[in-house]
Tab-separated table of C-alpha atoms in Angstrom:
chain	number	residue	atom	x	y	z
A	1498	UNK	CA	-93.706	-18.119	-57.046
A	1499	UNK	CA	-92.645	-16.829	-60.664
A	1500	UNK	CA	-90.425	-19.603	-62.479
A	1501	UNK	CA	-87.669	-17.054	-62.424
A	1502	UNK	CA	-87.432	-16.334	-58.385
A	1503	UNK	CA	-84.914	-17.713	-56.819
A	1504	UNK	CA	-85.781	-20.252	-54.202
A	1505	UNK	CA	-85.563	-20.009	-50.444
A	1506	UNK	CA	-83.024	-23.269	-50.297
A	1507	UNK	CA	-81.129	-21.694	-53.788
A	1508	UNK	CA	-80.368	-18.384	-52.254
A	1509	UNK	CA	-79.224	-20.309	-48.973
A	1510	UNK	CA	-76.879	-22.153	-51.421
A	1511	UNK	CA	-75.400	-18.969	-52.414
A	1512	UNK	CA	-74.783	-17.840	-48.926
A	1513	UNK	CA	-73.306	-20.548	-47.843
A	1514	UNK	CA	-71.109	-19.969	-51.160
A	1515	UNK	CA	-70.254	-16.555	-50.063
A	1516	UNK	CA	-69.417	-17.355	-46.579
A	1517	UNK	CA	-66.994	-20.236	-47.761
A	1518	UNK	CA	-65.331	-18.004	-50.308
A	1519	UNK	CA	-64.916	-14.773	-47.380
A	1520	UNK	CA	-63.767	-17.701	-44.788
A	1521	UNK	CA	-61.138	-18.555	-47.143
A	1522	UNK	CA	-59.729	-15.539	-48.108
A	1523	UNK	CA	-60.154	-14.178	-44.201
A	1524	UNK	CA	-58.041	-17.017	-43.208
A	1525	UNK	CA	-55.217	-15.867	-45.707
A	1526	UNK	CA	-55.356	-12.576	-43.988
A	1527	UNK	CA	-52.973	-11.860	-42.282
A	1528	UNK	CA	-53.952	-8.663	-39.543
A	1529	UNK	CA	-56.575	-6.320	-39.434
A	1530	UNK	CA	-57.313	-3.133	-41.503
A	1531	UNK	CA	-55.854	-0.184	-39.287
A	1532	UNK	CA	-59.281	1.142	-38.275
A	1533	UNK	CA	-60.172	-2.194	-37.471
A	1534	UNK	CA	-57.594	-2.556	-34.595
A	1535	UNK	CA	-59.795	0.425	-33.334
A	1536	UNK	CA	-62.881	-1.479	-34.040
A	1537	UNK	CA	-61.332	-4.607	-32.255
A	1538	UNK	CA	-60.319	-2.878	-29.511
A	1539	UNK	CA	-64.045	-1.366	-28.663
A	1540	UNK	CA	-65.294	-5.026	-29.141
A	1541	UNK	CA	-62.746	-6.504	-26.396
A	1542	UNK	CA	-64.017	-3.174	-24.315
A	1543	UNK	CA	-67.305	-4.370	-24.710
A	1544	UNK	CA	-66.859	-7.804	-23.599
A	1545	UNK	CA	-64.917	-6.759	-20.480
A	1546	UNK	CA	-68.016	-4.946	-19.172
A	1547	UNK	CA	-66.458	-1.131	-20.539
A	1548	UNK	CA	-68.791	0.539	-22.523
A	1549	UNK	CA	-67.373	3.559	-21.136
A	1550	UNK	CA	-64.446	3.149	-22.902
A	1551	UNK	CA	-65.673	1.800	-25.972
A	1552	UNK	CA	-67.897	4.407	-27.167
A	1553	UNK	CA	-65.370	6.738	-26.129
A	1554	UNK	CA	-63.744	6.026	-29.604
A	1555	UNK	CA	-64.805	8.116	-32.360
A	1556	UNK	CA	-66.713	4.994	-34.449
A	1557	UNK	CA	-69.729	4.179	-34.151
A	1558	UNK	CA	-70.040	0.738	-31.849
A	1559	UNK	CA	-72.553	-1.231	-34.428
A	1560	UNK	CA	-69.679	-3.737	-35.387
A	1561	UNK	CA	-67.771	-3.537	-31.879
A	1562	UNK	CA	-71.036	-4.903	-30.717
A	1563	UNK	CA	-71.666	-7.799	-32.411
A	1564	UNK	CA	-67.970	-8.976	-32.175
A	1565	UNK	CA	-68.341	-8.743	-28.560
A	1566	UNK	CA	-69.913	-11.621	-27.410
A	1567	UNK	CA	-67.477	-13.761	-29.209
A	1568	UNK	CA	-64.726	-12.388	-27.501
A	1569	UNK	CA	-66.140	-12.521	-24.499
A	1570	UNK	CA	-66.457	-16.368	-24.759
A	1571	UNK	CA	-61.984	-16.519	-25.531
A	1572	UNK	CA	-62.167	-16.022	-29.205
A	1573	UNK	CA	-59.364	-14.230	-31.163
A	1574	UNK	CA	-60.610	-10.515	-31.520
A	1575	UNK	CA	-59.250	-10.720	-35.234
A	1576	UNK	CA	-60.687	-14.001	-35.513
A	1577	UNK	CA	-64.050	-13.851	-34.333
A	1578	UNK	CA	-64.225	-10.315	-35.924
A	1579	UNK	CA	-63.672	-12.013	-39.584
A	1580	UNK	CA	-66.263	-14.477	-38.941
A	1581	UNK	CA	-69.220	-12.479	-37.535
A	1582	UNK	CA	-68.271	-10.335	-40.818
A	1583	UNK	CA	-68.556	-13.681	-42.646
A	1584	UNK	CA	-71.465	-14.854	-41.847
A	1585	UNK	CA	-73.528	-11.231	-41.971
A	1586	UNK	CA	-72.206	-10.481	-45.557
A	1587	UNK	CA	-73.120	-13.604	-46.823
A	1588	UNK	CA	-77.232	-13.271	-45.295
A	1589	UNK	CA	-76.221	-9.581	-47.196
A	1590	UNK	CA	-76.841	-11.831	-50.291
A	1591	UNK	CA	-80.114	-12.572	-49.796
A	1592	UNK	CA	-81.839	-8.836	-49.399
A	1593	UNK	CA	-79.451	-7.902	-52.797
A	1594	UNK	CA	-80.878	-11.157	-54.838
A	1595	UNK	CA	-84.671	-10.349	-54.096
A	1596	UNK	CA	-83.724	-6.443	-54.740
A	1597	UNK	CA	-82.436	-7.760	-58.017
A	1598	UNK	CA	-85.547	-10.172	-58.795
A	1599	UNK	CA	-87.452	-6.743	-58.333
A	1600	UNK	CA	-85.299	-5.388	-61.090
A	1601	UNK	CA	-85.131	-8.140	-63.537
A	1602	UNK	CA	-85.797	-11.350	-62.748
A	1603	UNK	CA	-84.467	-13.181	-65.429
A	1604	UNK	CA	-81.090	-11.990	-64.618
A	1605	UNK	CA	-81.344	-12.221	-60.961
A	1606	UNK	CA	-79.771	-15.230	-60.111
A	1607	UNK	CA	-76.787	-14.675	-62.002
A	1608	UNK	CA	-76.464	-10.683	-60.258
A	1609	UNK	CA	-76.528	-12.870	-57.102
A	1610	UNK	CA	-73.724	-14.571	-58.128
A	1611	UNK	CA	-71.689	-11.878	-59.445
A	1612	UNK	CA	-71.942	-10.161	-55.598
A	1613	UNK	CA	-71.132	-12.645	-54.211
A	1614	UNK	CA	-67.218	-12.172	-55.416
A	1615	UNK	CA	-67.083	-8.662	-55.770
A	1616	UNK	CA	-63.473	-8.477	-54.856
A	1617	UNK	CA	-62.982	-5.842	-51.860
A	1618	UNK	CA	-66.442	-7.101	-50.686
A	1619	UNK	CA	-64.904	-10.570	-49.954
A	1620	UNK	CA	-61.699	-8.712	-48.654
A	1621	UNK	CA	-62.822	-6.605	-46.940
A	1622	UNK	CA	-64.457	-9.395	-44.372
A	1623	UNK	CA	-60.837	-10.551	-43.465
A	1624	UNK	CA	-59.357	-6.906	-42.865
A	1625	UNK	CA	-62.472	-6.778	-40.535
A	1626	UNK	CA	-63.659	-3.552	-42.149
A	1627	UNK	CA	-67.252	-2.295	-41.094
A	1628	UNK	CA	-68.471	-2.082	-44.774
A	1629	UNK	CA	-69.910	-5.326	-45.135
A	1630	UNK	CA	-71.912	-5.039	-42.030
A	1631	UNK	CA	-73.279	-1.737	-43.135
A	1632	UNK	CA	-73.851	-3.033	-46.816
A	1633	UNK	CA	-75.982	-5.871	-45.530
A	1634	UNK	CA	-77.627	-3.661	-43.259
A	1635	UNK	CA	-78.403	-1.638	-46.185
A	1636	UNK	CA	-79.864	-3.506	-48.602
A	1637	UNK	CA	-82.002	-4.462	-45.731
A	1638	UNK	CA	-83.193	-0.783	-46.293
A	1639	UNK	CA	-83.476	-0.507	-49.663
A	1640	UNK	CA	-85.279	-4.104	-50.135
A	1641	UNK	CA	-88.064	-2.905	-47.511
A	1642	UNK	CA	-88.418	0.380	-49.358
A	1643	UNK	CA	-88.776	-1.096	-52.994
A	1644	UNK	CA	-91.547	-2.749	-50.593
A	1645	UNK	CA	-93.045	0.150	-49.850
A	1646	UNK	CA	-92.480	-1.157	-45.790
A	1647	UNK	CA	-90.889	2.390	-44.556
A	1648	UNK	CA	-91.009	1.475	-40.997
A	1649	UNK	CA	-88.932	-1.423	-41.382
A	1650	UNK	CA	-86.830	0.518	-43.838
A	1651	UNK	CA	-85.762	3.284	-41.012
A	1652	UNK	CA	-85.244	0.355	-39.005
A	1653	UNK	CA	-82.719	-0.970	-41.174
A	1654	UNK	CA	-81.120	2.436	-41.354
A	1655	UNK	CA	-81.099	3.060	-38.139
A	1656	UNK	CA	-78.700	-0.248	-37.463
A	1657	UNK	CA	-76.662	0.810	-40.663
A	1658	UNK	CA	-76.258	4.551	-39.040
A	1659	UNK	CA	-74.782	2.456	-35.603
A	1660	UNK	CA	-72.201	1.371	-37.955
A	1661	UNK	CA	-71.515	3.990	-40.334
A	1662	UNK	CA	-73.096	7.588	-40.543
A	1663	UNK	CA	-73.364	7.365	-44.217
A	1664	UNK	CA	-76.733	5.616	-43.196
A	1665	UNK	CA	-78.326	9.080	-43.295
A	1666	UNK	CA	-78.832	8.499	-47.138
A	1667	UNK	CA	-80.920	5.808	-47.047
A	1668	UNK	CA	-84.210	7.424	-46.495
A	1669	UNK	CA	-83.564	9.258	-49.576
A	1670	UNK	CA	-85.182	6.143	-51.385
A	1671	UNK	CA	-88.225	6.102	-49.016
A	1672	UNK	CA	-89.099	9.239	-50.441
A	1673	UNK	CA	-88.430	8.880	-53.969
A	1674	UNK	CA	-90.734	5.852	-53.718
A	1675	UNK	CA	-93.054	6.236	-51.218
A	1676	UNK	CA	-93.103	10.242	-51.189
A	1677	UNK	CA	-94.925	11.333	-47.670
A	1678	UNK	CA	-95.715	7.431	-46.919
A	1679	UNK	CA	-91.914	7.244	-47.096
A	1680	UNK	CA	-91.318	10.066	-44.541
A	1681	UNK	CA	-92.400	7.392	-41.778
A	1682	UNK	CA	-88.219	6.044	-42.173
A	1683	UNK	CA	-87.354	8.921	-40.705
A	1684	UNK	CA	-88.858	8.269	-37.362
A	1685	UNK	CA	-87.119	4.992	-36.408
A	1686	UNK	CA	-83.981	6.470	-37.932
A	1687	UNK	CA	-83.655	9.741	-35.942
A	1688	UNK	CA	-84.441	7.931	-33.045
A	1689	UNK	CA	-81.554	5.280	-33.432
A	1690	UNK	CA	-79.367	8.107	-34.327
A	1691	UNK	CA	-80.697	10.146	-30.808
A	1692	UNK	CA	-80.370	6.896	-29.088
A	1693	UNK	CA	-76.454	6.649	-29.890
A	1694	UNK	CA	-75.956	10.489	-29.159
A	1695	UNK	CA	-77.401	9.753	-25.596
A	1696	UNK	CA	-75.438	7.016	-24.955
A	1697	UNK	CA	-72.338	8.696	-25.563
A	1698	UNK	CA	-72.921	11.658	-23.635
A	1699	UNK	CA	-74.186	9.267	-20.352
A	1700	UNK	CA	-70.871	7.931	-20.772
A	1701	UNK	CA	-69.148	10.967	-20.704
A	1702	UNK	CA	-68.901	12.119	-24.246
A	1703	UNK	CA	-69.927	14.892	-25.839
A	1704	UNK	CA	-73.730	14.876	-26.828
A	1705	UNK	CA	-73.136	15.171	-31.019
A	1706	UNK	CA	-75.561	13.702	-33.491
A	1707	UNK	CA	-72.234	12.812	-36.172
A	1708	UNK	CA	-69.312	12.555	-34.021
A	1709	UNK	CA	-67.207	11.356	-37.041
A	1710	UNK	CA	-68.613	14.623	-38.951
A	1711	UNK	CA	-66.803	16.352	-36.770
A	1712	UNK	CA	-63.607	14.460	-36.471
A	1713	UNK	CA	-62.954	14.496	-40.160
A	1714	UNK	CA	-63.472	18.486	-40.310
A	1715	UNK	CA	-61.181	18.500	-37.731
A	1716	UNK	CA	-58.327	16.295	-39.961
A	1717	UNK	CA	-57.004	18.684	-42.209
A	1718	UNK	CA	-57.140	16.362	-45.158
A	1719	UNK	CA	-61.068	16.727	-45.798
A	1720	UNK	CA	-62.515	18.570	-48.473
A	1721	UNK	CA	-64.921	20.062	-46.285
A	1722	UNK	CA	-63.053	21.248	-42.873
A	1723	UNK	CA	-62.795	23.697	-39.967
A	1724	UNK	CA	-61.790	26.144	-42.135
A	1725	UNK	CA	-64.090	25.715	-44.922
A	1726	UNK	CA	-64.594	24.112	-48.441
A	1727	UNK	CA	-60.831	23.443	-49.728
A	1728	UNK	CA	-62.262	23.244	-53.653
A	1729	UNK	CA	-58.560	21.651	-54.522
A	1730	UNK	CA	-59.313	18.806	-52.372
A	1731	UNK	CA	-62.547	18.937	-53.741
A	1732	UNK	CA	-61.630	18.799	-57.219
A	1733	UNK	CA	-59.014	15.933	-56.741
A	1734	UNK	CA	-62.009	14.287	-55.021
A	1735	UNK	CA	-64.044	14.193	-58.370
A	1736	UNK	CA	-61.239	13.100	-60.580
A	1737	UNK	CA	-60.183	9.771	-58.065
A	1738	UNK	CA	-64.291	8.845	-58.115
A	1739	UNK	CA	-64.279	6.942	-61.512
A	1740	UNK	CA	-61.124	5.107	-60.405
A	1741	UNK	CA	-61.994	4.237	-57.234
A	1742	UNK	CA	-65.676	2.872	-58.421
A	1743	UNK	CA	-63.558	0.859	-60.821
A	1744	UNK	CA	-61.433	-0.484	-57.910
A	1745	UNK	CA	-64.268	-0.931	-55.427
A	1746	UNK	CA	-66.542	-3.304	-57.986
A	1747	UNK	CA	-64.842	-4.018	-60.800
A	1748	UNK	CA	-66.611	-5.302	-63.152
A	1749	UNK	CA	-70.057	-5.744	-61.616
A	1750	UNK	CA	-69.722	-1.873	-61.158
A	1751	UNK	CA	-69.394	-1.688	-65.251
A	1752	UNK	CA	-72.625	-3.267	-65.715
A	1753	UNK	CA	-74.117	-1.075	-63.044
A	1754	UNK	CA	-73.183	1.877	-64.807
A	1755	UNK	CA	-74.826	0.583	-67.949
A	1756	UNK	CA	-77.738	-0.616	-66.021
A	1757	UNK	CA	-78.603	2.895	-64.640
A	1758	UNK	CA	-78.872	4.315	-67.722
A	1759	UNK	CA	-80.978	1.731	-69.203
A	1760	UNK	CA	-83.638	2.100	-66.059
A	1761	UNK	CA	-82.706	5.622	-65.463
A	1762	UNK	CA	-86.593	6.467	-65.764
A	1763	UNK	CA	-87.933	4.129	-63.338
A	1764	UNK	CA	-88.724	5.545	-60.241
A	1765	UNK	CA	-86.503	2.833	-58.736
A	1766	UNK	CA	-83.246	3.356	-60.287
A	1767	UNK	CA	-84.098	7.111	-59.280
A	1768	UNK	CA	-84.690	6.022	-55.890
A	1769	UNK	CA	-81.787	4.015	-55.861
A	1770	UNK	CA	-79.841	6.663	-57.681
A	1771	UNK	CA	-80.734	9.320	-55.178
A	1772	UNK	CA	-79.842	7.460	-52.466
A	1773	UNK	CA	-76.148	6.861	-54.069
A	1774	UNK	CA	-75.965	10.994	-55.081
A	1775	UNK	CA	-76.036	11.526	-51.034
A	1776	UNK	CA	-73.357	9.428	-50.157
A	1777	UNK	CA	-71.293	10.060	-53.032
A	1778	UNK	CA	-71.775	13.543	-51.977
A	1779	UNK	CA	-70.731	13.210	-48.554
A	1780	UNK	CA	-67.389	10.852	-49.965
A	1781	UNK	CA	-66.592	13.979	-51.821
A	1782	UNK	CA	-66.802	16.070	-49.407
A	1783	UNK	CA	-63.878	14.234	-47.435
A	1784	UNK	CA	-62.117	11.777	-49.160
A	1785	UNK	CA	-62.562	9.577	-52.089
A	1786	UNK	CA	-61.362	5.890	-50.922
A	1787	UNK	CA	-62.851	2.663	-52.357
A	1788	UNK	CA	-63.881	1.139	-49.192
A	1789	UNK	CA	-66.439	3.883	-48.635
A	1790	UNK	CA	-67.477	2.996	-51.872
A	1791	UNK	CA	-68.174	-0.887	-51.126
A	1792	UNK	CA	-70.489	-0.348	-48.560
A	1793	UNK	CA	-73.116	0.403	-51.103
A	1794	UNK	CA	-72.623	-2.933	-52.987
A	1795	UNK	CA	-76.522	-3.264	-53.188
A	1796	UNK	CA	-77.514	-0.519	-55.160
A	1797	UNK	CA	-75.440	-2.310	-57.848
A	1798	UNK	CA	-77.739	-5.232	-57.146
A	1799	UNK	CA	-80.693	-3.212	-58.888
A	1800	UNK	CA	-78.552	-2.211	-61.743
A	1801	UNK	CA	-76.536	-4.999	-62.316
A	1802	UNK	CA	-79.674	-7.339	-63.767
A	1803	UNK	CA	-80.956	-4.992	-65.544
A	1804	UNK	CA	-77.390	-4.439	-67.552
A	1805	UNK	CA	-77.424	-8.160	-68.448
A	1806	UNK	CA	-80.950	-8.395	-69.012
A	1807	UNK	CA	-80.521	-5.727	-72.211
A	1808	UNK	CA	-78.026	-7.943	-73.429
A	1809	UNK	CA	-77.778	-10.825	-76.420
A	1810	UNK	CA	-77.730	-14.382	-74.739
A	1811	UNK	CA	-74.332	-15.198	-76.295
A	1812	UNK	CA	-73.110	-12.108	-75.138
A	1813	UNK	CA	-74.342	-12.554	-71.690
A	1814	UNK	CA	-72.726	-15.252	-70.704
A	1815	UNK	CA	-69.311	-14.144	-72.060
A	1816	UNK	CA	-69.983	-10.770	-69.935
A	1817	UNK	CA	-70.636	-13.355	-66.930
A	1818	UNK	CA	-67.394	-15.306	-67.642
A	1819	UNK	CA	-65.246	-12.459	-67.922
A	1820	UNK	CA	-66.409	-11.211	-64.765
A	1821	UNK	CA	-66.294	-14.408	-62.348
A	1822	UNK	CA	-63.036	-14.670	-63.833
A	1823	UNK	CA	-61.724	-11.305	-63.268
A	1824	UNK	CA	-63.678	-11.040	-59.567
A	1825	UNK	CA	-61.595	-14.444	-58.596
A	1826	UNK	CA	-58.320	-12.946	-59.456
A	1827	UNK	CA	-59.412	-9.804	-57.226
A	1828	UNK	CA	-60.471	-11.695	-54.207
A	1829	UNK	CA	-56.889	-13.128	-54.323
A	1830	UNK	CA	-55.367	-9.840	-54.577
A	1831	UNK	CA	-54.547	-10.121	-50.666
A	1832	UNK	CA	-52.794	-7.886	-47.965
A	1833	UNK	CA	-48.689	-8.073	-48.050
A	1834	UNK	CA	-48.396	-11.419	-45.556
A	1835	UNK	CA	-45.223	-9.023	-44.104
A	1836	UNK	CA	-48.123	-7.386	-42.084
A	1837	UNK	CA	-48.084	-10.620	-40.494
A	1838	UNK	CA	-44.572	-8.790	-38.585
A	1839	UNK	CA	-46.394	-6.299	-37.033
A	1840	UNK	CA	-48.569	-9.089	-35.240
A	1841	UNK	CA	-45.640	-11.028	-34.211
A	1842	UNK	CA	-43.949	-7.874	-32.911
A	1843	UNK	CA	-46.805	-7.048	-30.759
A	1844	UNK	CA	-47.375	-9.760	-29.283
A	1845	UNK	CA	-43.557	-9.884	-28.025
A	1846	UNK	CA	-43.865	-6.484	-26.791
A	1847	UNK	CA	-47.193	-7.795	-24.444
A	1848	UNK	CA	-45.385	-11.029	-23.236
A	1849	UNK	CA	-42.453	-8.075	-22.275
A	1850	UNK	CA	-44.571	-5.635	-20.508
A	1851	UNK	CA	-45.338	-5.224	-16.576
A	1852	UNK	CA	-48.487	-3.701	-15.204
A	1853	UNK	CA	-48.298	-0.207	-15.858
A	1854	UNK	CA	-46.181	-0.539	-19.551
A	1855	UNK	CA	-47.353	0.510	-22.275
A	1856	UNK	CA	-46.116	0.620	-25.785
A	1857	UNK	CA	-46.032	4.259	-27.705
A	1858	UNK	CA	-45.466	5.450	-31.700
A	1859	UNK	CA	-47.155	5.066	-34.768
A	1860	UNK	CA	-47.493	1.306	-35.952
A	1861	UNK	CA	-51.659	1.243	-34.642
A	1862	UNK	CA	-51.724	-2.387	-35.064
A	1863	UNK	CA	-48.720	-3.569	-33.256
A	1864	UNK	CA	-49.567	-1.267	-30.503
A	1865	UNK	CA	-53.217	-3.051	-30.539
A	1866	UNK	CA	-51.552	-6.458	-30.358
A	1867	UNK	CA	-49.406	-5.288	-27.926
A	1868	UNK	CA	-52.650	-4.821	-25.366
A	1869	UNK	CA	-53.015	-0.846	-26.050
A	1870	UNK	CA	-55.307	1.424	-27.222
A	1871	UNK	CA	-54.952	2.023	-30.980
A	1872	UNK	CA	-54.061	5.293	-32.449
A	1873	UNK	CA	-56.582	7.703	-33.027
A	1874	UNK	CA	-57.135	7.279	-37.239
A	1875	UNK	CA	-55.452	10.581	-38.093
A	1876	UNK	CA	-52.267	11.916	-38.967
A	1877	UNK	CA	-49.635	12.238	-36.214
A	1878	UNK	CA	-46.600	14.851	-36.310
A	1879	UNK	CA	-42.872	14.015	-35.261
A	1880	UNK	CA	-43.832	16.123	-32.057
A	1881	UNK	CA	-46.861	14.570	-30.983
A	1882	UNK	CA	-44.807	11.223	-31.445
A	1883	UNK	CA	-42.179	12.307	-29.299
A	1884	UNK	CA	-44.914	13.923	-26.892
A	1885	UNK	CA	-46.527	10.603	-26.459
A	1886	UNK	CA	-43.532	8.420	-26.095
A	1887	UNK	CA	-42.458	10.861	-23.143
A	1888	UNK	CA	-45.509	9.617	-21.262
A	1889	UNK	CA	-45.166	8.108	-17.918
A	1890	UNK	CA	-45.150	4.516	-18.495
A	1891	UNK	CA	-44.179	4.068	-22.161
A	1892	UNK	CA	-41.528	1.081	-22.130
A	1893	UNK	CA	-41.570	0.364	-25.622
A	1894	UNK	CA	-41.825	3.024	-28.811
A	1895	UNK	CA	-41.912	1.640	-32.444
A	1896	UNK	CA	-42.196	3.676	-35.625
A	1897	UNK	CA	-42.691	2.951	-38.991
A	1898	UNK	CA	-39.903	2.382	-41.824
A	1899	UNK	CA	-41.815	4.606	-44.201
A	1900	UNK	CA	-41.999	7.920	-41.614
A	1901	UNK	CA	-40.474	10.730	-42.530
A	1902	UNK	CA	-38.546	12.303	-40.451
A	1903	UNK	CA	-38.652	9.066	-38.143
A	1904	UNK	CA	-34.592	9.493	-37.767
A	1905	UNK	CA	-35.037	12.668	-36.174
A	1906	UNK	CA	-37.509	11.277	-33.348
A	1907	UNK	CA	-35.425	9.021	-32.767
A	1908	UNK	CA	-32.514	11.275	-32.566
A	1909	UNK	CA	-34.837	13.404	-29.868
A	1910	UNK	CA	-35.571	10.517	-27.715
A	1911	UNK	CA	-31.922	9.214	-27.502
A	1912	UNK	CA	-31.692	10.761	-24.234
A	1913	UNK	CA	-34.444	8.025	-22.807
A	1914	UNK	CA	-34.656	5.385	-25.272
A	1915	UNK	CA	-32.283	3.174	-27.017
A	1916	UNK	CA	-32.378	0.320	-29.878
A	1917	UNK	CA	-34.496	-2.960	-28.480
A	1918	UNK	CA	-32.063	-6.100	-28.660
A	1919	UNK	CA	-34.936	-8.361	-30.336
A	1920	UNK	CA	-35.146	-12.443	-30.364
A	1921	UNK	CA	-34.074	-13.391	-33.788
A	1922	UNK	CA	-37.714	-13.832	-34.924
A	1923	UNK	CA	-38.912	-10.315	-33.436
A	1924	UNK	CA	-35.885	-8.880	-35.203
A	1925	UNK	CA	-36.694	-10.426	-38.789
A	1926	UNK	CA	-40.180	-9.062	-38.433
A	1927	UNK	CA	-39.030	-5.337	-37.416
A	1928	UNK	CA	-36.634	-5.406	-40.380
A	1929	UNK	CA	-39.499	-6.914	-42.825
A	1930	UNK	CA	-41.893	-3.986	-42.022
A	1931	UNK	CA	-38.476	-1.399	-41.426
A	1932	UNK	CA	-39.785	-0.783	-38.227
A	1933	UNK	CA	-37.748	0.853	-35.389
A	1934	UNK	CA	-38.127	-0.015	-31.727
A	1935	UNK	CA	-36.709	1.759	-28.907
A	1936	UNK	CA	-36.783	1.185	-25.497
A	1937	UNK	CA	-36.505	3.293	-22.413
A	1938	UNK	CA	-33.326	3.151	-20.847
């Protein structure tokens, strides 16, 4: 072992750092990302014996299934959701510090550090976001290719594609490394991605290789749709990048910019780099959001190193400082704890429905806590509101305070609904969020 690689028992020190730190700030969480009610949901499918149903959902099922098995046992979905997220982005730690001892050494253990609190990497754990599942999944890849191990690589991919497509990049760094040697990641990676495809059409779905590639066309808010390339969208695209790299990694994602160029020759920052040019790509292509940009927290772990590497000692450690510092403040940054309303609203809703109710509208999460099936993750219009919320069965409808046009629904389902007379604390929590609830008369 060189005197600068980290030891085994040092990077399980930082692990268990990184867990503590995303337990905390999980616990000060207050509900679930609004994708993640979807995810949630497929996970409490799972565990009642309904894979049917759960891969009926347009996400892929990698983080569905490993919640699972903890709900199945009685745990909180939201709860045992944040901690299986926990504990895999902290092991995430340990592929991104040897990545950066391949880098630079000298510089790795700090880099290890530094990732460790990238802000929306630690939040993103308590929102229960897939992201840190696919980033540790990930750097699984890209460790095994700087290894020149390509099988294990499209391995690693092929887990990270049964989370989130975006996986399909990832072999772009077998090649730039291993050229045809690196060709062998494809194999275990097309077959995880056939595998999923199969399994969705034996249970009834559609036999598509990117079922979310087709769901986002089908948005309207993409800049690559049904109708072809809206270049507007595209251009707005390019111009929120910068800022949203900014917000995604703050300062670690500085230094990664500086340590690109500096290596930008190697044929590991170009493998690296290539890899990053896909997805970023394919984030342009439908919509810039930071999250999207976390999941690739370990290419910054080849970069970062080499950024503090190339500087003076004294300056270094001031760079570090600033930093921690500034990565702390982020990680505090949390959710509005009024979201906490829409938990305590759903859950009155359940304890009021009979077999048969349901609860209709377009608050995702309080229908989820409520018992039903979240909302599809797309835009809704007033009519398809009012459609749904004419449904056989629909007790209960709740809409958002920031709707527009959520006066007029109301207005049009006066004739069936009328204003819920809520328990004090219900009531506090609908007026906290501004949410309306009807119910039918």
């Amino acid at each position: 072992m060189t005197p600068d690689r980290m030891r085994a028992s040092e990077i399980a020190g930082l692990c268990a750092f990184g867990f503590a730190v995303r337990v905390a700030v999980a616990l000060l969480t207050p509900v679930p990302a609004e994708d993640a009610a979807n995810y949630l949901w497929m996970a409490e499918r799972f565990a009642a014996g309904d894979a049917a149903s759960a891969v009926s959902e347009v996400f892929p099922p990698g983080l569905p299934l490993l919640v699972a098995p903890i709900v199945a046992l009685g745990v909180d979905p939201f709860r045992g959701g944040q901690f299986v997220l926990a504990v895999v982005a902290a092991l995430g730690l340990w592929p991104c510090v040897r990545i950066a001892e391949h880098a630079e050494p000298r510089t790795a253990r700090a880099t290890g550090w530094l990732l460790a609190l990238v802000p929306l990497a630690v939040r993103f754990v308590g929102q229960v976001y897939t992201e840190p599942l696919f980033a540790t999944l990930a750097a699984w890849a890209l460790l095994f290719a700087l290894r020149g191990r390509h099988w294990f690589s499209g391995i690693a991919a092929a887990a990270a594609f049964w989370t989130r497509p975006e996986a399909l990049a990832l072999p772009a760094a077998n090649l730039v490394l291993g050229r045809t040697r690196g060709a062998v990641a494809l194999v275990p990676l097309a077959l995880g991605v056939l595998l999923l495809a199969a399994w969705r059409a034996g249970a009834g779905q559609p036999f598509e290789l990117l079922p979310k590639l087709a769901f986002n066309a089908a948005r309207g808010d993409a800049g690559l749709g049904l109708d072809g390339v809206a270049w507007r969208t595209i251009a707005g695209n390019l111009l929120a990048f910068p800022g949203a790299w900014l917000e995604a990694f703050w300062g670690a994602g500085l230094l990664a910019i500086a340590g690109a160029w500096a290596s930008r020759r190697g044929r590991d920052a170009r493998a690296f780099a290539a890899v990053f040019a896909v997805a970023a790509l394919a984030i342009v292509a439908f919509l810039v959001r930071r999250r999207f940009l976390v999941a690739w927290l370990p290419v910054l772990a080849l970069f970062v190193p080499v950024a503090l590497a190339g500087l003076r000692e004294r300056t270094r450690y001031v760079a570090q400082i600033v930093v921690v510092l500034t990565s702390i403040f982020g990680c505090l940054r949390l959710e509005p704890h009024d979201r906490h309303a829409e938990r305590v609203l759903g859950e009155w809703l359940r304890s009021m429905l009979k077999t048969g109710e349901s609860v209709a509208g377009d608050m995702t999460r309080v229908i989820w806590f409520s018992g039903g099936r979240p909302l599809s993750p797309r835009h809704f219009s007033p009519d398809e509101l009012i459609e749904a919320a004419r449904r056989p069965g629909v007790r209960f409808v709740v809409l958002a305070g920031r709707r527009d046009g959520r006066t007029a629904i109301a207005e049009s389902l006066a004739p069936e609904f009328t204003p819920t007379g809520l328990p004090s604390r219900e009531r506090r929590a609908a007026e906290l969020r501004g949410m309306i609830v009807l119910e039918r008369r």
